[in-house]
mmCIF file of C-alpha atoms in Angstrom:
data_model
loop_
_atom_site.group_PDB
_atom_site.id
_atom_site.type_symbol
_atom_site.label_atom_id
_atom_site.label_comp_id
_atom_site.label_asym_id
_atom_site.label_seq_id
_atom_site.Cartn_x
_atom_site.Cartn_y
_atom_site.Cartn_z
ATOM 1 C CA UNK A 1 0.000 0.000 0.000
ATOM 2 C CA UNK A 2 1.230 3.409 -1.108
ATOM 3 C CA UNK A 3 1.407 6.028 1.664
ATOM 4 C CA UNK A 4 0.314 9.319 0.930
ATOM 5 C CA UNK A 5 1.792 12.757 1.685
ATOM 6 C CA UNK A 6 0.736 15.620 3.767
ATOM 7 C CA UNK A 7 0.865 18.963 2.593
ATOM 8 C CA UNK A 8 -0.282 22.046 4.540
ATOM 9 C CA UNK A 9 1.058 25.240 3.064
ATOM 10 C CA UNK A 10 0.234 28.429 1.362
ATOM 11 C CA UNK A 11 0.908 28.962 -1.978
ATOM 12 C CA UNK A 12 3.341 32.553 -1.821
ATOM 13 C CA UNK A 13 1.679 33.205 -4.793
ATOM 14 C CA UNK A 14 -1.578 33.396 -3.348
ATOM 15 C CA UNK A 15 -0.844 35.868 -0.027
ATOM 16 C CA UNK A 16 -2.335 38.822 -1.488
ATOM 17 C CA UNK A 17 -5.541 36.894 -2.098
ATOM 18 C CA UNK A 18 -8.229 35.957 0.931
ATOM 19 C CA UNK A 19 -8.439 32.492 0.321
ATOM 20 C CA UNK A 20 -11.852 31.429 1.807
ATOM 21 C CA UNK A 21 -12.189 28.643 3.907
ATOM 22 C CA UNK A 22 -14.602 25.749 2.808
ATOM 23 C CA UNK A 23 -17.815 25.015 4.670
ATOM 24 C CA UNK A 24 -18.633 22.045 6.212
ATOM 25 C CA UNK A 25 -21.982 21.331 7.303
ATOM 26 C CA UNK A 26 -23.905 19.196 9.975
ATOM 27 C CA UNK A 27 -27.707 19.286 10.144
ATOM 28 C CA UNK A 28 -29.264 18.761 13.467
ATOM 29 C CA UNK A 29 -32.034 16.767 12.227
ATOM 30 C CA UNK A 30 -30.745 14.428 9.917
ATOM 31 C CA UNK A 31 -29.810 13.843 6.502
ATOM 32 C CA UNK A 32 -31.685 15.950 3.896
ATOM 33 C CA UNK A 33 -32.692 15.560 0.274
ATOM 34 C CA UNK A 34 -30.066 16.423 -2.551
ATOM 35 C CA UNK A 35 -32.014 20.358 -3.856
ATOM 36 C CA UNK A 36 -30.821 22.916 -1.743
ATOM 37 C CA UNK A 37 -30.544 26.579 -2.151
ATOM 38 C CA UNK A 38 -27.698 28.005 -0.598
ATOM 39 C CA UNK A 39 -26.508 31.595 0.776
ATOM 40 C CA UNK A 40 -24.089 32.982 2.797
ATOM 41 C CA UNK A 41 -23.773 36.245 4.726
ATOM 42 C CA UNK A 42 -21.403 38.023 6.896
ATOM 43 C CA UNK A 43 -22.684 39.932 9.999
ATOM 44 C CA UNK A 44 -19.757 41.448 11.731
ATOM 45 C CA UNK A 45 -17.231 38.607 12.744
ATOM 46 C CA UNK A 46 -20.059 35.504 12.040
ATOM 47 C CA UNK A 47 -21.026 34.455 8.921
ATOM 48 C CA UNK A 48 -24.526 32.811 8.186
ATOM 49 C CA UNK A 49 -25.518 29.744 5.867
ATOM 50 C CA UNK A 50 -29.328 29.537 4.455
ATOM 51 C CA UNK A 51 -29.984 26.359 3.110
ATOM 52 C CA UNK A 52 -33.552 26.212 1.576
ATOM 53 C CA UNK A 53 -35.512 23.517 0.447
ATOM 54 C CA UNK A 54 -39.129 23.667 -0.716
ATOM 55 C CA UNK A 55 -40.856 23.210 2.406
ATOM 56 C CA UNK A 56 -38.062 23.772 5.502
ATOM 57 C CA UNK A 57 -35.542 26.708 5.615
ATOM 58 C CA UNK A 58 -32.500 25.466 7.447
ATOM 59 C CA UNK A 59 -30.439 28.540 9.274
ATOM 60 C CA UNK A 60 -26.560 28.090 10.630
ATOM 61 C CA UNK A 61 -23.995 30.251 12.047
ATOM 62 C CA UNK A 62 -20.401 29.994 12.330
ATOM 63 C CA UNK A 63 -18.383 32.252 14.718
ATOM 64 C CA UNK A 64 -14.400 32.562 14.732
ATOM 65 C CA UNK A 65 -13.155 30.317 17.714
ATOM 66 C CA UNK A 66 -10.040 29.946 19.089
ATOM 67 C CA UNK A 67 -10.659 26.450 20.593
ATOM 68 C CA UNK A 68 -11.626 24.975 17.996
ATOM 69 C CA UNK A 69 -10.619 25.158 14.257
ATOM 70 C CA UNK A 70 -11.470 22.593 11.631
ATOM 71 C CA UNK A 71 -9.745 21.442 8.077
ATOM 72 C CA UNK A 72 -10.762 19.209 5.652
ATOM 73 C CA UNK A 73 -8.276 16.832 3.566
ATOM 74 C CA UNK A 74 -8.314 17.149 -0.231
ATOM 75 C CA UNK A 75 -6.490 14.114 -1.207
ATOM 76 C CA UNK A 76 -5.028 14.457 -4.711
ATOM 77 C CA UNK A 77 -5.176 10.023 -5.963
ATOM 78 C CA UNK A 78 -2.920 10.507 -9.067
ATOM 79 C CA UNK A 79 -0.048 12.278 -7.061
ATOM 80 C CA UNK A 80 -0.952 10.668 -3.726
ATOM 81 C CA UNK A 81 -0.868 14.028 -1.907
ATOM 82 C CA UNK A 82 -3.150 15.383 0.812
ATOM 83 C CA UNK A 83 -3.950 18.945 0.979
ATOM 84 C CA UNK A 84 -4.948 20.284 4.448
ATOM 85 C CA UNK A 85 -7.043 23.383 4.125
ATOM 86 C CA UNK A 86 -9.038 25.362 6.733
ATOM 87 C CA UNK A 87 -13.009 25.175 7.021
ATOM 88 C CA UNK A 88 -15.650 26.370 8.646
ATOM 89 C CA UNK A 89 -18.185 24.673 10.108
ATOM 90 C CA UNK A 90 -21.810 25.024 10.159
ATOM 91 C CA UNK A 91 -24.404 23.445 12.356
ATOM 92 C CA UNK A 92 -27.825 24.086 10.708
ATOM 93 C CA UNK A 93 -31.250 23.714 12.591
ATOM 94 C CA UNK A 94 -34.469 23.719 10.536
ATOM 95 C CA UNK A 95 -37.787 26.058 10.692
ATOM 96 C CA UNK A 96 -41.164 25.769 8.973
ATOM 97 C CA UNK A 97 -41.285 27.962 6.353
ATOM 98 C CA UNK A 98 -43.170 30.908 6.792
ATOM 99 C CA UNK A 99 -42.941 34.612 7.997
ATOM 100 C CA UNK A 100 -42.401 34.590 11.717
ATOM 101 C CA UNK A 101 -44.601 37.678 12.376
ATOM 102 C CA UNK A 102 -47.290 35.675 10.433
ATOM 103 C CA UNK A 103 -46.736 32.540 12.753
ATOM 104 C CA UNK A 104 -47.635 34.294 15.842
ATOM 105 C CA UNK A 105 -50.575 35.783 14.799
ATOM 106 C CA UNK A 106 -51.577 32.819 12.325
ATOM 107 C CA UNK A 107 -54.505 31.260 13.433
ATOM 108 C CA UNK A 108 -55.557 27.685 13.200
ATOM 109 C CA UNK A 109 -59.144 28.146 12.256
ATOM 110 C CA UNK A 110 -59.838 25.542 9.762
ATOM 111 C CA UNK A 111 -58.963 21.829 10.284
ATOM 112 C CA UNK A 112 -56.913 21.446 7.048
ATOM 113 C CA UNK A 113 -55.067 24.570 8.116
ATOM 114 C CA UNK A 114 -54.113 22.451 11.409
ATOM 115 C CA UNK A 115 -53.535 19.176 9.114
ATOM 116 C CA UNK A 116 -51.119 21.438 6.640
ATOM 117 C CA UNK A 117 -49.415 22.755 10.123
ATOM 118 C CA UNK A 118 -49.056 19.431 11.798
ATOM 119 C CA UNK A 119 -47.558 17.642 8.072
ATOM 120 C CA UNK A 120 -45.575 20.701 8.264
ATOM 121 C CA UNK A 121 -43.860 19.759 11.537
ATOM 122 C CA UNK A 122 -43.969 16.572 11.495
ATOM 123 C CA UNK A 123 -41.726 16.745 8.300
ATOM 124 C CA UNK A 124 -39.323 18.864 10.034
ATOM 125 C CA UNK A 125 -39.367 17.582 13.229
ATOM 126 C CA UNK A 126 -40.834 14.241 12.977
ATOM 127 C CA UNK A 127 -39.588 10.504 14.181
ATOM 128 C CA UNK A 128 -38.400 8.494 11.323
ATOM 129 C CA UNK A 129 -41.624 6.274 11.456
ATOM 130 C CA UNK A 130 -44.180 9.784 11.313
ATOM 131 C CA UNK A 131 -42.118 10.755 8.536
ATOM 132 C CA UNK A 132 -42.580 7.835 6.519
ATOM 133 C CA UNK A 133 -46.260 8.102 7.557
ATOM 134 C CA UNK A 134 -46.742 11.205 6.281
ATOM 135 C CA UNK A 135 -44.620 10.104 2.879
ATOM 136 C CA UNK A 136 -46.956 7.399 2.034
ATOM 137 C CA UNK A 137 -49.514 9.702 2.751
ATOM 138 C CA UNK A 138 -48.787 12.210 0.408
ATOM 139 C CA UNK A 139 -47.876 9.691 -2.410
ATOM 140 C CA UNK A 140 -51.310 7.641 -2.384
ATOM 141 C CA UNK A 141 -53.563 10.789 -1.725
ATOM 142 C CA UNK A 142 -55.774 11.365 -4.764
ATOM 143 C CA UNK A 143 -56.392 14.855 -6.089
ATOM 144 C CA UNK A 144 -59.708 16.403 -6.122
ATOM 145 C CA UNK A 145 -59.334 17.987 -9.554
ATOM 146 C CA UNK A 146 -58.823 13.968 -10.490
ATOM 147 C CA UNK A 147 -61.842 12.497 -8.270
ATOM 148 C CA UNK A 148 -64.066 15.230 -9.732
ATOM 149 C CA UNK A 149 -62.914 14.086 -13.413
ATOM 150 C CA UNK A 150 -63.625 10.738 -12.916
ATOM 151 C CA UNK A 151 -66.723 10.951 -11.193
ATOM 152 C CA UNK A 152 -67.810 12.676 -14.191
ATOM 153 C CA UNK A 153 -66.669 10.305 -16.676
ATOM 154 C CA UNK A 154 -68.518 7.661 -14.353
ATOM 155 C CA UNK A 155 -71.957 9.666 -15.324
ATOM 156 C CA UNK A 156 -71.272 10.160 -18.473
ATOM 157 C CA UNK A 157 -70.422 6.088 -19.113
ATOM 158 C CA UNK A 158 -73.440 5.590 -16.854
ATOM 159 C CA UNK A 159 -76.130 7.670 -19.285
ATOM 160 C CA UNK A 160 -74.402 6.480 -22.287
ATOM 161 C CA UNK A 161 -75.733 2.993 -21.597
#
């Protein structure tokens, strides 16, 4: 077995440039599906990750610590060298989509308005046997638009004969 070789340097070439540092990122609830919107911003000395998905908005800050600094390993397979470079890391928690001013005063007046809230957090927030619940839920649940279309082909086949 070929050993590889550990590099950690910066290129001199490269000083006058801010090199940034990559972001690695740990959700707090799990793994999450592959189409995610990303954004970064700096607010004084912490910088903040948005990752959005279509239903759950996922928030995470970083902060510069002195106790604890992370890298990641780039290793390079054709020259068997490993970069070290720095990296920040992220811890993202998820909220329910939705205006926060409107969640307060939002009420729950309707019961599908407290079904859509409940799939809502159960999606985000939910065991791993809800969630699949609430999967196979949404998978086998017929449209209206579709049962009103074939109800009405039903009549018509029905006063055809």
């Amino acid at each position: 077995m070929k050993e590889a070789k550990l590099i950690y340097k910066v290129d001199k070439r490269d000083k006058d440039k801010e090199i940034e540092p990559a972001c690695v990122v740990r959700f707090t609830n799990g793994s999450i599906g592959n189409k995610l919107e990303c954004e970064i911003f700096k607010e004084r000395s912490k910088k903040i990750l948005t990752a959005k998905t279509p239903r759950v908005s996922h928030t995470g800050t970083c902060g510069k610590s002195k106790s604890a600094r992370y890298f990641v390993g780039v290793l390079n397979k054709e020259k068997r060298l490993l970069r070290i470079c720095d990296a920040n890391m992220f811890v993202m928690s998820a909220s329910v989509k939705g205006d926060e001013k409107e969640a307060e005063t939002k009420e729950l007046n309707t019961p599908d308005q407290r079904k859509n809230a409940r799939m809502q957090l159960t999606e985000v927030f939910g065991g791993k046997l809800k969630k699949r619940e609430l999967a196979a839920n949404e998978r086998y649940r017929i449209d209206d638009d579709a049962l009103v279309a074939m109800k009405a082909r039903t009549v018509d086949a029905k006063n055809e004969t």
